C-alpha angles and dihedrals in degrees: 000000000000116000126189112197112201129192112196125236115272114222120229104284138151093271097040090077088198095149090048096046091060088068091064095035094247127139104207138019097225138005125249096266094178094058092045088054092046089052089056090053093056121092112286094233094057118102111241132190128178125210116188102189089205091069104026137015124257111241128204092235089059090054091047090050092060128085087202133013113216111206133183139164150141129254090275088063097053097111095047091041092056092048091053091046092052093046090052091048091052091050092047096241111141115240123224112191136188141146136093099304098055092037091063098037112014095149090074093065105072095167095065114105098194129020116204099187136184116013115353094220086072104032107030098066095057090046091052091048092051091045091056089049092050094242105099113165128223097244134030116184140153142188089214123110099209126211113255098208090109098043106129129237110272116256097250093173089074089069133086090224097187090067094063131082094207141009124231134221135173130219104167145009129211136043129236092218129077111211110183096232097044125098096195098096091047091052101034107015136235098277112082107232114198139197116235119268088245091056093050093049091046089056091049091049090051090052090047092050089046087062101253118150127172134031126019124181117211100216098202120144087234115355092200095049089114102036096171094057097046093045097046101033120010105040098044089050092046091051090054093045091051092051092051091050095044095249100293096169141048119202140217128183147156123269141161120256093253086080083088090066094062113071094179092052092049091050093048093049091050092048090049091057103264112147103159139044133178114221128186101232091162101175144350088225108103093199091056091047089053090047093057095040096247091151095156090063093047089059093055136075091229104201097049089045092055093046091049090056092048091051090050092055100263113122109212122220111192137211115210130185132202124190106059116149090247095051111114129193092276093062092092094059090041091057093046092050094046094049091046093051096041097062089225101153098183100055113166106198113188139171115253113262131177113230115207113271097022124123088246091055091052093046094049090046090056089048091051091237101120117113106175144325119300116264092220091234108103092191103050091096094247129126124191099208141047107269125215090232117073105274096230091050091050095050095044092048092046092052090049090055092052095044090049102046093043098043107117094248096050094040097050091045088055091051089053091050089052094048092053090055104035119096113189117221098177110134101193116103117258108265110195110196128200090248090055091051088051089048090055092054092043089053091051089054103039099033100027100041113015105033125084109247093035091147089070091053092055092047089055092042095057095035092056094039095054105023101033105021093160089055094047095101090051091048091055091045091053091046089055091048087055091056089056093046091052091053089052092049090052090062096045 
């Protein structure tokens, strides 16, 4: 059996980092971890090829080669997904589809021959059994949230690793919280299910042996969902593994803000090589936090919590949302002020949308306020429901927030605020690569000569070089991120 696994093209979005990746001659921020894992779950004797359309084009002869084309994606990939599906239909190659987008809305994709929905650990085996028997069904689904202690190591050798800025790995699925707008609990459940420590380290060892060095993002829904297990088992073992391998990796992940309450956990994460976490801050408006069920944020003093994490060596990226029912006309200035004071450099501010299957989607449906399905791009300026605030006021205010926080002056000031607070704890030696040297010179040209606001780049350049020399590489990296973010804002 010949299987072609295809990951659709991601449009230019906040998290695509496409304009930043060009500085280091990379094509994509992260690999398609789900497809690599699916590939490892297929029979060993099957031929498998992976095409990530973000790093290489999909050719008709590749589709013709395959007995089946396996296709996945998120809402952001819908356009590319449908194009691949139609091409495969025209070339008479059956399509097998799974992943979060089709799980929540499979009826929209009429060209798919077989849907393997929900988590593959539960639905892929019966599909494969039926396929062997020549009686594969149209849809495979489950209400089960399977354990992931037997999930195999992803097939990293299918990748062109040099084309990626980071690698990805997963330790757990599920989140103990239940935010109204979030689809995670619907897709992965409330109970955090973890791999074993041995599994996690085996995946790291495979990546190490594969030759990867540098950044790895742990793609968990909430890495600290099971604090006891990561404090007592995973992180101590990871610290020891990193020592034995001379600290080859640095890690980023996603956590909830209550990480700031646990000094031991913060210390262990820093010692294990974590230097970055994404946190859903959402809003400084307590009424809006209560509205969306973000109880963990209501219990925190948000600004001191963020600054504590920065001081401990964990750079915080933040997700922010505008458009809650309780947002008033002053929310725009509140968000600007909070982001400015927080020192959160990577601040993704999106309009509230209601993904299919979420509690928010169901509530708005009952209130007859739904307009369409969510695009999956929180920063494209679209909203899929009728807001309480006047629509024109909401859109104008939202654009003002983006234009303000990503203006060169505001952005570089925020980087400086962050640098004054951040204390790096990474133990691995600085490894300056040739691509990073090229990125430095590219930044000097594009940001320091060609771009409007170049004076702020040079102020940051010399401040970090002479006052914070150990933080200089991070300062330049964040400056390059800013270039990408400004390109995204221009299209919003």
